[in-house]
Coordinates of C-alpha atoms in Angstrom, one line a residue:
X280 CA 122.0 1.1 14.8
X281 CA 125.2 2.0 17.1
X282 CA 124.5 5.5 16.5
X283 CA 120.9 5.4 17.1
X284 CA 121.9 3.5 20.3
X285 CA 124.3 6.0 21.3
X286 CA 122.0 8.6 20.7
X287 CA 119.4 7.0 22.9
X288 CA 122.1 6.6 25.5
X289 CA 122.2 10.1 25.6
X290 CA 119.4 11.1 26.1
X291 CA 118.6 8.9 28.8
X292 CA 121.4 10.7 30.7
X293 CA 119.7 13.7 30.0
X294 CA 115.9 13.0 30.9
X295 CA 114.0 14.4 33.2
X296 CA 113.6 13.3 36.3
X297 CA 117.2 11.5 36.3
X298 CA 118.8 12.4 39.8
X299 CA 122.0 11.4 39.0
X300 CA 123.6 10.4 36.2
X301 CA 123.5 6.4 35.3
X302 CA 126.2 4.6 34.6
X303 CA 127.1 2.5 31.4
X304 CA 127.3 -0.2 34.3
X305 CA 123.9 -1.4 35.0
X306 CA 124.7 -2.0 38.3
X307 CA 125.3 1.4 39.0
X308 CA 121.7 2.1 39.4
X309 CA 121.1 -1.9 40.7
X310 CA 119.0 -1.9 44.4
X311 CA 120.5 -2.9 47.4
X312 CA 118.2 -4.1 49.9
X313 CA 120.0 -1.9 52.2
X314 CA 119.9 1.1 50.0
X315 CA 116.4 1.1 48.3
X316 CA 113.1 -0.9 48.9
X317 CA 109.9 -0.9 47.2
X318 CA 106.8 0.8 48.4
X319 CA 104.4 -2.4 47.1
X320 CA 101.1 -0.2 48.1
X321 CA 102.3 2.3 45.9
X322 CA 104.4 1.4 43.3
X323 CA 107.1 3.3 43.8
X324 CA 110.9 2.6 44.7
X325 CA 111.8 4.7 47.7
X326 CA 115.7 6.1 47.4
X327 CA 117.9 4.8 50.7
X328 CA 121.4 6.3 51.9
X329 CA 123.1 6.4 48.6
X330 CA 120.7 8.5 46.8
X331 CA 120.4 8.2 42.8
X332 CA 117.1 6.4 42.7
X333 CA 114.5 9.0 41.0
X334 CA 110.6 8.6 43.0
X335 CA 107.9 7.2 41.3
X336 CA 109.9 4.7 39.0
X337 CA 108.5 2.4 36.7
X338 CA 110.4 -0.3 37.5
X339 CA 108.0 -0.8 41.1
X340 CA 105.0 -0.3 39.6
X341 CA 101.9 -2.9 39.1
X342 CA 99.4 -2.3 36.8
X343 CA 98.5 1.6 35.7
X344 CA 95.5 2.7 34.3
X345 CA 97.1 3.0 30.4
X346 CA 99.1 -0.8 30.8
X347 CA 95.2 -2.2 32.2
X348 CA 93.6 -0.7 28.9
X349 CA 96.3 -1.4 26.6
X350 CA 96.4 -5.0 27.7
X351 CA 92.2 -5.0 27.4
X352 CA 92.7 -3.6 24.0
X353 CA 94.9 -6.2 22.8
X354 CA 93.1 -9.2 24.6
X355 CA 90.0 -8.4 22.6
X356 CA 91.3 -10.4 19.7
X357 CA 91.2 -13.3 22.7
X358 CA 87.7 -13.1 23.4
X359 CA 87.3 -12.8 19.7
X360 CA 89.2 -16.3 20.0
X361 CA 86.7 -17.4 22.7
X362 CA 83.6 -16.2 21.1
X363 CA 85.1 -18.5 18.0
X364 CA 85.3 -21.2 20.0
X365 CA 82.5 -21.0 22.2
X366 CA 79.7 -19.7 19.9
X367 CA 79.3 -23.3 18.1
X368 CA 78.3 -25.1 21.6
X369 CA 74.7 -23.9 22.3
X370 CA 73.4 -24.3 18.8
X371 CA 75.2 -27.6 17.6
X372 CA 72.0 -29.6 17.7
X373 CA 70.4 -26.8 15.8
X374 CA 72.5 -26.6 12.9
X375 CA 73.9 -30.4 12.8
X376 CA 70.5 -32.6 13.7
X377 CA 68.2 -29.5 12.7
X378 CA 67.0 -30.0 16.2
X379 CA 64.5 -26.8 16.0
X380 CA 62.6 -28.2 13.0
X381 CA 62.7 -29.8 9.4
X382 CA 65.2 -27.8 7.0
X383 CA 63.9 -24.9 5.3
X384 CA 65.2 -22.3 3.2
X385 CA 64.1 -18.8 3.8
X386 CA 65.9 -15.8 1.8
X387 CA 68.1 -18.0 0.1
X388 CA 69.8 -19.7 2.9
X389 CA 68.6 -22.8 5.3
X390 CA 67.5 -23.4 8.5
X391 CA 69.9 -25.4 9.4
X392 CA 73.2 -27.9 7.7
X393 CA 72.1 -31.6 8.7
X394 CA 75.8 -33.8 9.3
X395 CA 76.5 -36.4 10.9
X396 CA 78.6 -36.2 14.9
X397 CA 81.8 -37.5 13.3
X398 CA 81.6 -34.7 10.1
X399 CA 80.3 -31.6 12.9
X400 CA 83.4 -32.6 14.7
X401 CA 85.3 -32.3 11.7
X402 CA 83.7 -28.6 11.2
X403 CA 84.4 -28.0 14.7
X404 CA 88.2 -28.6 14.9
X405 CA 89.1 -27.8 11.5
X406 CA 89.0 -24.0 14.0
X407 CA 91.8 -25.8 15.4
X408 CA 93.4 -26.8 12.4
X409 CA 93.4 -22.8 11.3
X410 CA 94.6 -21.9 14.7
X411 CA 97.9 -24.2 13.7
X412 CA 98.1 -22.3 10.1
X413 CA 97.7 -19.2 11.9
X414 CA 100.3 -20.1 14.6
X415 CA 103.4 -21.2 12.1
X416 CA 103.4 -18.0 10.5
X417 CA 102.4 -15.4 13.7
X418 CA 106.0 -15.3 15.3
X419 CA 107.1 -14.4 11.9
X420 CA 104.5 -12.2 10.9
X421 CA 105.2 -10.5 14.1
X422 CA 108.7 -9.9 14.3
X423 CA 108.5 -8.2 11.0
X424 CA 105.3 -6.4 11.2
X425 CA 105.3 -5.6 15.1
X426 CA 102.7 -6.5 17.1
X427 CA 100.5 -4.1 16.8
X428 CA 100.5 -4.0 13.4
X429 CA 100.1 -8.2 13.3
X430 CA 96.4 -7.6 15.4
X431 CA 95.1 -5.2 12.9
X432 CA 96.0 -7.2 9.9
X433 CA 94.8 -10.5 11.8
X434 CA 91.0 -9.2 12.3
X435 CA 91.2 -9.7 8.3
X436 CA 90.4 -13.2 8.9
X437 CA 88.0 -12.9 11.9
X438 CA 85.8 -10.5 9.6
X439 CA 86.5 -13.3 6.7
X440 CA 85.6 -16.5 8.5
X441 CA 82.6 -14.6 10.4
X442 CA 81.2 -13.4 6.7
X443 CA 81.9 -17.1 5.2
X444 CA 80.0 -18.8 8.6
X445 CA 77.1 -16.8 8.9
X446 CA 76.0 -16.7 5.4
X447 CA 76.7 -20.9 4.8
X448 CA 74.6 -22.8 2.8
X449 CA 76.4 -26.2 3.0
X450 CA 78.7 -28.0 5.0
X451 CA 81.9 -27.2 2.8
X452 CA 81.3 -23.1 3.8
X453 CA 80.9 -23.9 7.1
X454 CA 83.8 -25.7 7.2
X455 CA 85.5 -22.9 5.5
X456 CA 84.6 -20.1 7.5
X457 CA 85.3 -22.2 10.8
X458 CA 89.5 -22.6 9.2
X459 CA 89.5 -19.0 8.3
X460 CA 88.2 -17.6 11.9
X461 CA 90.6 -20.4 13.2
X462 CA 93.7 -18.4 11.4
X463 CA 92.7 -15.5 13.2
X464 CA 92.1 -17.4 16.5
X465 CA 96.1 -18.6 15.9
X466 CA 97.6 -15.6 15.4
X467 CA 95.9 -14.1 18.5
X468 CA 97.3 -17.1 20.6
X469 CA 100.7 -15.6 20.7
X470 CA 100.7 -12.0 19.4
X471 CA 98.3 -11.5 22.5
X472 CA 100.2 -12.9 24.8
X473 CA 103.6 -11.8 23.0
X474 CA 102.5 -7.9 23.8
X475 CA 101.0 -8.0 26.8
X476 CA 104.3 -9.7 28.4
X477 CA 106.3 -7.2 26.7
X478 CA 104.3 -4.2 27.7
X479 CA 104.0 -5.7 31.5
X480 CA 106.0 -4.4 34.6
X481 CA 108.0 -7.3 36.5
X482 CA 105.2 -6.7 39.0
X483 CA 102.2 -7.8 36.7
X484 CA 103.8 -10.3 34.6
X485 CA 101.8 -13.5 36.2
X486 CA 98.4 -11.3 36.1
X487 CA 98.6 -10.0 32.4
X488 CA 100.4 -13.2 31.0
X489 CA 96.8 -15.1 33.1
X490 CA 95.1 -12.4 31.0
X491 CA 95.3 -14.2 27.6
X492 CA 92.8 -17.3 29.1
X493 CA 90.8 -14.8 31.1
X494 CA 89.7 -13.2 28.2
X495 CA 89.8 -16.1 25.9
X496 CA 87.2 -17.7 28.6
X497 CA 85.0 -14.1 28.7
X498 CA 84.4 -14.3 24.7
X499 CA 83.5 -18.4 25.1
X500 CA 81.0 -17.2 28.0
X501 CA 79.8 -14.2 26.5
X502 CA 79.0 -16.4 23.3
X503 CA 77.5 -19.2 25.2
X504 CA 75.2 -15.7 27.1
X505 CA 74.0 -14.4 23.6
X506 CA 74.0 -18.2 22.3
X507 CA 70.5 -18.4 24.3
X508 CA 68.3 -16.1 22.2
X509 CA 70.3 -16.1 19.0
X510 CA 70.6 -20.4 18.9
X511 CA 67.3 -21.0 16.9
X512 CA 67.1 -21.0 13.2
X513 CA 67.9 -18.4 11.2
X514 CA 69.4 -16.5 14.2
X515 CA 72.6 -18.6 14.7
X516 CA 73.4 -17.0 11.7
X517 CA 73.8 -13.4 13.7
X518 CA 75.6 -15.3 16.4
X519 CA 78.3 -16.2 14.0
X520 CA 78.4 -12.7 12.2
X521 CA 79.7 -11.1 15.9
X522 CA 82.6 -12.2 15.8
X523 CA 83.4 -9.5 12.8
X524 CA 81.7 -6.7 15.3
X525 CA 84.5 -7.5 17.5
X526 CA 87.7 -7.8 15.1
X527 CA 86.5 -4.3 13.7
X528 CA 85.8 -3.0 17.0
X529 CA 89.4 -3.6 17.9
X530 CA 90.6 -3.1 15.3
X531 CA 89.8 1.5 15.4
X532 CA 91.0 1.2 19.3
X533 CA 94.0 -0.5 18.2
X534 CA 95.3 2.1 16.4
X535 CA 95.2 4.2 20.1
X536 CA 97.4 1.9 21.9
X537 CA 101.6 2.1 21.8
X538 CA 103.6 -0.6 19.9
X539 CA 105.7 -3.0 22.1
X540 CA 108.4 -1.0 23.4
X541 CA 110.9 -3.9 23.3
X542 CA 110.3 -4.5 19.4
X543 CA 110.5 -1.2 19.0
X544 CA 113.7 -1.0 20.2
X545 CA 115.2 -4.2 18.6
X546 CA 114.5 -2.7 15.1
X547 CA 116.7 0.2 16.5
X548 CA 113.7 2.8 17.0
X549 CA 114.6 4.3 20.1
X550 CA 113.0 7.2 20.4
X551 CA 109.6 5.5 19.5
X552 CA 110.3 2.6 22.3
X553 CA 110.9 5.2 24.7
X554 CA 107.8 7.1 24.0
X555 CA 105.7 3.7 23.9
X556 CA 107.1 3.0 26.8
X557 CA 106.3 6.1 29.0
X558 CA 102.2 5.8 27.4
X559 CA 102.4 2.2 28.7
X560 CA 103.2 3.9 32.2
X561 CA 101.0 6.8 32.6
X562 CA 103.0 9.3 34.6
X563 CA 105.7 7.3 36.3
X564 CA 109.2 7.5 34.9
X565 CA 110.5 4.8 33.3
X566 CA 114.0 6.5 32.6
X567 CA 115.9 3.8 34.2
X568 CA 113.0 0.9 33.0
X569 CA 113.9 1.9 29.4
X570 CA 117.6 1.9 29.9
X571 CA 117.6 -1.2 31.7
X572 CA 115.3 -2.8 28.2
X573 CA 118.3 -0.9 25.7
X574 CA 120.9 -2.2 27.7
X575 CA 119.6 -6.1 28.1
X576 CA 118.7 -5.8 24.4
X577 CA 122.8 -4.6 23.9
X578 CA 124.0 -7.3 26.1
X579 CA 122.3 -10.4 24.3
X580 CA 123.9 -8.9 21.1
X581 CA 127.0 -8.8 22.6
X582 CA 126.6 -12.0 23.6
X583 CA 126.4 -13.0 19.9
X584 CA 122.4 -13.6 19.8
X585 CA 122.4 -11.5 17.0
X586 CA 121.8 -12.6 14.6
X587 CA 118.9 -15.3 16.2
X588 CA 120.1 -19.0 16.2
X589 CA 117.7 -20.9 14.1
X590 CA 114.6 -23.2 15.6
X591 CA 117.0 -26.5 15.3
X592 CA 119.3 -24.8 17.2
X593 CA 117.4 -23.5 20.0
X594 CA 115.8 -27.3 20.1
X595 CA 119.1 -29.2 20.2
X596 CA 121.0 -26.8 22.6
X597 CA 123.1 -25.7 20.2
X598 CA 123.3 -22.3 21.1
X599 CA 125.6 -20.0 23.9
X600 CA 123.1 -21.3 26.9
X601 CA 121.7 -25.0 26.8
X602 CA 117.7 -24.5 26.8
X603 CA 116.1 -27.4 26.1
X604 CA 114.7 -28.6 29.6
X605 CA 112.9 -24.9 29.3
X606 CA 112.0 -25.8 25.7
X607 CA 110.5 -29.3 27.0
X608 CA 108.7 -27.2 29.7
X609 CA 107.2 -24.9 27.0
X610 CA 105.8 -27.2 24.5
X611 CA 104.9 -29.6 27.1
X612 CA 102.8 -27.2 29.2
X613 CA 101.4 -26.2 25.6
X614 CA 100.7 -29.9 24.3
X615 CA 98.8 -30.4 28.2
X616 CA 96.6 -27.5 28.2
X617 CA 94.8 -29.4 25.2
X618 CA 94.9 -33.2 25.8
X619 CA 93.1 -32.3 29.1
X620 CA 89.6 -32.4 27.9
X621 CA 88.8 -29.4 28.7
X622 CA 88.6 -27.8 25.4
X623 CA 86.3 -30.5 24.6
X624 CA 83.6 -29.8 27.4
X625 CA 83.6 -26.1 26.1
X626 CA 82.9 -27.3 22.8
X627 CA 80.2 -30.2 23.4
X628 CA 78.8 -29.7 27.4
X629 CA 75.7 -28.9 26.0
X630 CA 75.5 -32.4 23.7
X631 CA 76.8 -34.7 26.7
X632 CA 74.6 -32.7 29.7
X633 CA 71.5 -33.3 26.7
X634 CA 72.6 -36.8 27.0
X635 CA 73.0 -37.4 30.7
X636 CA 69.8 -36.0 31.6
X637 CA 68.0 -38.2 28.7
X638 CA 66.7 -35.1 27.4
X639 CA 63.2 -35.8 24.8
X640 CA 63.5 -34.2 21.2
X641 CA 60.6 -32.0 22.4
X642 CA 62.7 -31.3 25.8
X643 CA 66.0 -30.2 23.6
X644 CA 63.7 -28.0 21.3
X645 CA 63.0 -26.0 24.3
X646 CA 65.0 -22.9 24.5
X647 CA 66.8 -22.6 27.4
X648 CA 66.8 -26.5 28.2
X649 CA 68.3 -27.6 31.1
X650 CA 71.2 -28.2 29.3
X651 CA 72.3 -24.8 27.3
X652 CA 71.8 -23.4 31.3
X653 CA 74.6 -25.7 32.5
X654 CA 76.6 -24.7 29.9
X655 CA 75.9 -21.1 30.5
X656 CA 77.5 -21.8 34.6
X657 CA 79.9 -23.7 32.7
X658 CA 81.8 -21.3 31.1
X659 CA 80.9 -19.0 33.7
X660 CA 82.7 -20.7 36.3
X661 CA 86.0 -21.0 34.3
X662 CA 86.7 -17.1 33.9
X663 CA 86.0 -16.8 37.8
X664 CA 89.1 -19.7 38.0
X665 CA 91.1 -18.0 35.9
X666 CA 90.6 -14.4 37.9
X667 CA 91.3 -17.0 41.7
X668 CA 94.4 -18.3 39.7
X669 CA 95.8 -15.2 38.9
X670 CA 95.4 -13.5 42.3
X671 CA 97.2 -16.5 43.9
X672 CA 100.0 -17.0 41.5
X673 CA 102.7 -14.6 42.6
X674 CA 101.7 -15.9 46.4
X675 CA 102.1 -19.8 46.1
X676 CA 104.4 -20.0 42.6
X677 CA 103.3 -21.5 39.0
X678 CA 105.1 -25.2 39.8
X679 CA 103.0 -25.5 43.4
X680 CA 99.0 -24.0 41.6
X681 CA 100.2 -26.2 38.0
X682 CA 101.0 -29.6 40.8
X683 CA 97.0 -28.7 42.6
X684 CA 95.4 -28.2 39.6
X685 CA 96.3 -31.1 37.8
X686 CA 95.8 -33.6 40.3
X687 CA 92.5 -31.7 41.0
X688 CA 91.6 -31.6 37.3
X689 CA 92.6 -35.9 37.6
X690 CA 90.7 -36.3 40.4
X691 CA 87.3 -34.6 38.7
X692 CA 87.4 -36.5 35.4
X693 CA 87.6 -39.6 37.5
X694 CA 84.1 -38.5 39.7
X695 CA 82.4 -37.9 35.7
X696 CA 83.1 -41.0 34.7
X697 CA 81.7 -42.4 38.2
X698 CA 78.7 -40.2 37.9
X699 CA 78.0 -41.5 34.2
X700 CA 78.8 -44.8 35.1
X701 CA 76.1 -44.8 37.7
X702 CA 74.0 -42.8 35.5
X703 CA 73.9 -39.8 37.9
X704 CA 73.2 -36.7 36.1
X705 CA 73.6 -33.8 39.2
X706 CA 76.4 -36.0 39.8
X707 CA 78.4 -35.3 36.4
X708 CA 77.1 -31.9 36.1
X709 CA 78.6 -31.2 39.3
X710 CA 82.3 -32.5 38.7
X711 CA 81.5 -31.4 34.9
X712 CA 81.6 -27.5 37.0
X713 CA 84.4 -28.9 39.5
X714 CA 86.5 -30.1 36.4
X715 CA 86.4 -26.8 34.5
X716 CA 87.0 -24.7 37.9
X717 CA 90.2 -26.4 38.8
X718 CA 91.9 -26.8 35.1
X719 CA 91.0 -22.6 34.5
X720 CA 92.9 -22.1 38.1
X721 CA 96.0 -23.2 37.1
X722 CA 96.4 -25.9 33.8
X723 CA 94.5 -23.6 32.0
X724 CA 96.8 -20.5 31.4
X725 CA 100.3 -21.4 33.2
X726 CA 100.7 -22.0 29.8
X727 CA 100.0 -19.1 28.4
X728 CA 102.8 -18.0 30.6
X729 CA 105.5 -19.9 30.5
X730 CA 107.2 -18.9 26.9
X731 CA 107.8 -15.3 28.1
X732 CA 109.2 -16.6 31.4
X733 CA 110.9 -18.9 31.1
X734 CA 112.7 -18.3 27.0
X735 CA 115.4 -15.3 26.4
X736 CA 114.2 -12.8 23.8
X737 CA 115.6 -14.7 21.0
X738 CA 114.5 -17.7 21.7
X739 CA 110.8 -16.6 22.8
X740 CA 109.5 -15.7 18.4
X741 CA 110.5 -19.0 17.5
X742 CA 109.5 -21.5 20.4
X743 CA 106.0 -19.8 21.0
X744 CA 104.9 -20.1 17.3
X745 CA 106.1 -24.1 17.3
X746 CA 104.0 -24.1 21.1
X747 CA 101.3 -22.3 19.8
X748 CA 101.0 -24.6 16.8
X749 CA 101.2 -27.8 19.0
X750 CA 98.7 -26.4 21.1
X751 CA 96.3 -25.8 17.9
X752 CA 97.3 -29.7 16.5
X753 CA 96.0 -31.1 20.0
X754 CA 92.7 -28.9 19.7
X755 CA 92.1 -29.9 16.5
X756 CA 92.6 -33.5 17.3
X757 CA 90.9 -33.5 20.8
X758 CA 87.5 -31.6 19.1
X759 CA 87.5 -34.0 16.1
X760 CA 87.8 -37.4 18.1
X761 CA 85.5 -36.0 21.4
X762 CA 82.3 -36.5 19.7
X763 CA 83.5 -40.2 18.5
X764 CA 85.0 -41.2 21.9
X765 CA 81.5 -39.6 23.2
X766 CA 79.6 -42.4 20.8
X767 CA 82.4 -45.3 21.9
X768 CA 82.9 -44.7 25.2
X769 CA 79.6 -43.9 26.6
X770 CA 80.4 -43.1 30.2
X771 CA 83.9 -44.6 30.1
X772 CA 84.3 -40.8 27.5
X773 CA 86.4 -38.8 30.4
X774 CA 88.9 -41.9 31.0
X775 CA 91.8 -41.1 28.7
X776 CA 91.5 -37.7 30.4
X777 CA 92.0 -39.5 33.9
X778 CA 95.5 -40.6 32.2
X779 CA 96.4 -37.3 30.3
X780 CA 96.1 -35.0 33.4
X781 CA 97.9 -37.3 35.8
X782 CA 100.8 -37.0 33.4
X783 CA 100.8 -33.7 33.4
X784 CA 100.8 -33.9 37.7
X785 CA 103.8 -36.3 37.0
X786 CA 105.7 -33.2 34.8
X787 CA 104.6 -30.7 37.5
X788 CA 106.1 -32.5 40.2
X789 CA 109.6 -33.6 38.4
X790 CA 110.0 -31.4 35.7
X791 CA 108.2 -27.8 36.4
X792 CA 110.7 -24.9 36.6
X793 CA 109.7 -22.0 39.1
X794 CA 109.7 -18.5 37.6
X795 CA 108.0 -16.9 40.6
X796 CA 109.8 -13.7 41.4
X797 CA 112.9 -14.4 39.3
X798 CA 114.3 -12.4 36.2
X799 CA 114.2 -14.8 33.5
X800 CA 118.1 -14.6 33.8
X801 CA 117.8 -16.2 36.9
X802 CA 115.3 -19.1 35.4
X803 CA 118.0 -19.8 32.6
X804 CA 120.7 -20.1 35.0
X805 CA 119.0 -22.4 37.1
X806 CA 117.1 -24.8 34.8
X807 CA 119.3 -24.8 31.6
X808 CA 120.7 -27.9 30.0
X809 CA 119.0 -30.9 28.9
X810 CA 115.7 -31.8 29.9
X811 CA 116.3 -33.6 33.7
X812 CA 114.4 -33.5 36.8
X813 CA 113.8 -30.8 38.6
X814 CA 114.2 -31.9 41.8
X815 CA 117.7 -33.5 41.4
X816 CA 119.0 -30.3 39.5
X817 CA 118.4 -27.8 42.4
X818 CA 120.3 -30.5 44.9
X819 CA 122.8 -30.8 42.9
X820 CA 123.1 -27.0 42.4
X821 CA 122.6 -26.0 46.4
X822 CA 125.6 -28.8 46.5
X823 CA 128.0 -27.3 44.4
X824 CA 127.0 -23.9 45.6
X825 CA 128.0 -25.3 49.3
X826 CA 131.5 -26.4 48.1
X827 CA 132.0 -23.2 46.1
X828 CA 131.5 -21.1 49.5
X829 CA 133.6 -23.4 51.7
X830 CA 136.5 -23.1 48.7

């Protein structure tokens, strides 16, 4: 690996386009803000006095044509995730209370798979429940595979699940199919976002590592879209079978788009990061971009994380840099995104909005009801918050849009339970919209961000498949229980949510690191150690900073 290292040393001196020769000193090509700048309009760094700084370099860019369809490319196994999820909602009552019509078989399957709430929530989560299966292993899977590889294999079990739901005959296939499709839905929870914040420029790190819920939330709407002619009996059974469309779709344009150039070069392939690399770019050069990746790469193994500490390690600090406060961050922000309820209103608006208008049997049978339409704006609503959040997240910071969106998202599930409580159905509807808009802005994916901001590289395989799989537990236990704390709590339903999200508030206030703008160098230096309070921390740190300049 030396050699291949050297070698790639080499020709990096060599490239074309290389104005001067770098340095094995990484500072040697480092910007001075009296030297160099960066043309934002443009994308380019502009050379100042010194010279050295080749035009059109990678390392200023935002988002080029080949990184936008890349990223789209890979996020398809997301909205493969959201159509999973989402595609259940519309035609619950359907296919659990046979809403449409007595059960009838017809070409050797039924109309529908009569269950009671507590066993369709069962069904439901046990999506969830695959997600967490899915999740363990991905990190794994991924390191060893590659990620590219990982999506291919993955749309295995989205073809799999969506052949075993859309043929079911009884409650136990159903079930079944919705674990297997779940796998797939776990897998693409962190290889997704694994690539995307590998392939990104520093520039566009906040908008692709947003783009993992974006398109997670486009699959759930376009599901919940097509849900509305295909939620009758038989044809739920086509909505279902889409979801393999999709995985083998992807899975042909897949093999058009570049590995990650970073695992590419931590298996030693140089040559093949490089060229991944510069397709990732278009026509910029990214001769100092990739020497800067080799080199960082170098350094940690220098720095002895080579070979990777363990898991327990990472957890208990035990390695060369304390990071548990910034594993705390990671798994909490991973544990919140699911004990906010939010999940649950993607998964049962259309049952609850049945129930707060009093809908008749004859008035649910009716296809679009009043109901299925609000869940339609629904969903709608919560990719348009995700796009606002993304656009505003380099501009205010993750800590400051996490702090407004969670109070917000408090705020809202305390107006629903008011509205149900005073049996007011515009009322919940409204805050039902309200609620979704302000959890997508921020509380929906700052998670999705935070492993690959706030983790080194040989922390981030590790911690993101134990986040992902908390992430999964807490869906699998918030979409089992939502339909029995719908039943118990009538109107009182959205009041452990009150308490969840103001917890969350409570972390983004005391405990939130800010990544905005910093290399995640930077983060580590500034939040490491064990888990404390924010606030204190950076006191403490300006303090000792003070007395180190006056020394």
């Amino acid at each position: 690996m030396a050699e291949n290292f050297a070698s790639s040393r080499g020709s990096l001196r060599d490239a074309p386009g290389a104005l001067s020769k770098p340095s094995a000193n990484m500072s040697t090509h480092s910007f001075n803000s009296t030297e160099s700048s960066i043309d934002a309009k443009k994308g380019k760094y502009i050379a100042g006095e010194s010279g050295g700084i080749v035009a059109n370099d990678s390392r200023g860019s935002f988002l080029s044509k080949s990184l936008l369809l890349c990223a789209l490319v890979a996020a398809i196994s997301s909205i493969n995730y959201g159509w999973v999820i989402g595609s259940v909602n519309i035609p619950a009552l359907v296919i659990e209370e046979c809403s449409s019509g007595p059960e009838t078989w017809s070409g050797g399957f039924p109309s529908c798979i009569p269950m009671s709430s507590t066993l369709w929530g069962l069904v439901v989560g046990l999506t969830a429940l695959g997600a967490w299966a899915g999740s363990m292993y991905s990190g794994k899977v991924a390191d060893w595979l590659g990620r590219k590889r990982t999506l291919i294999i993955n749309n295995v079990f989205f073809v799999a699940g969506a052949l075993l739901t859309c043929t079911a005959t009884s409650i136990a296939q159903l079930a079944v199919g919705r674990f297997v499709s779940g796998i797939g839905c776990g897998f693409a929870a962190n290889i997704v976002s694994t690539y995307n914040s590998e392939a990104a420029t520093t520039r566009s790190r906040g908008f692709l590592g947003g783009f993992q819920q974006l398109m997670i939330l486009v699959g759930l709407f376009l599901s919940q879209v097509v849900s509305i002619g295909l939620s009758d009996a038989p044809r739920w059974r086509i909505l279902f079978s889409l979801s393999a469309a999709l995985a083998i779709v992807q899975t042909g344009l897949l093999l058009l788009i570049p590995e990650s150039p970073k695992f590419l070069a931590t298996k030693g392939r140089y040559d093949e990061s490089r060229a991944a690399l510069q397709k990732l770019r278009g026509n910029l050069d990214t001769t100092f971009e990739y020497e800067e990746l080799v080199m960082a790469l170098e350094a940690g193994r220098r720095n002895g994380s080579v070979p990777k500490p363990s898991l327990w390690q990472v957890l208990s600090g035990k390695t060369d840099t304390d990071l548990r406060h910034l594993v705390f961050c990671v798994l909490f922000l991973m544990l919140s995104q699911q004990w906010s309820g939010a999940k649950g209103v993607m998964f049962y608006s259309t049952e609850i909005l049945s129930s707060t208008f009093h809908l008749t049997d004859e008035e649910i049978k009716h296809i679009p009801s009043i109901a299925q339409l609000l869940t339609l704006g629904i969903g709608a609503i919560g990719a348009v918050a995700v796009v606002i959040g993304m656009s505003i997240l380099d501009k205010v910071g993750r800590r400051t849009v996490l702090i407004v969106s969670s109070l917000a998202t408090t705020i809202c599930a305390a107006l629903i339970v008011v509205g149900s409580k005073l049996d007011l159905g515009p009322m919940v509807a409204t805050f039902m919209y309200a609620f979704n808009l302000v959890f997508q802005s921020g509380s929906g994916f700052i998670p999705y961000l935070s492993a690959s901001e706030l983790l080194p590289y040989y922390a981030l395989g590790s911690i993101s498949g134990l986040a992902t799989s908390i992430n999964c537990l807490t869906l699998f236990v918030v979409s089992f229980i939502f339909p029995i704390l719908d039943k118990a709590l009538g109107p009182y339903l959205f009041v452990p949510f009150i308490v969840t999200n103001f917890i969350t508030f409570l972390f983004a206030v005391f405990m939130m690191p800010e990544a905005k703008g910093k290399l995640i160098s930077e983060v580590i230096d500034e939040y490491q150690g064990p888990v404390h309070i924010v606030s204190d921390c950076r006191i403490v740190r300006r303090r000792k900073a003070e007395l180190e300049s006056q020394a």
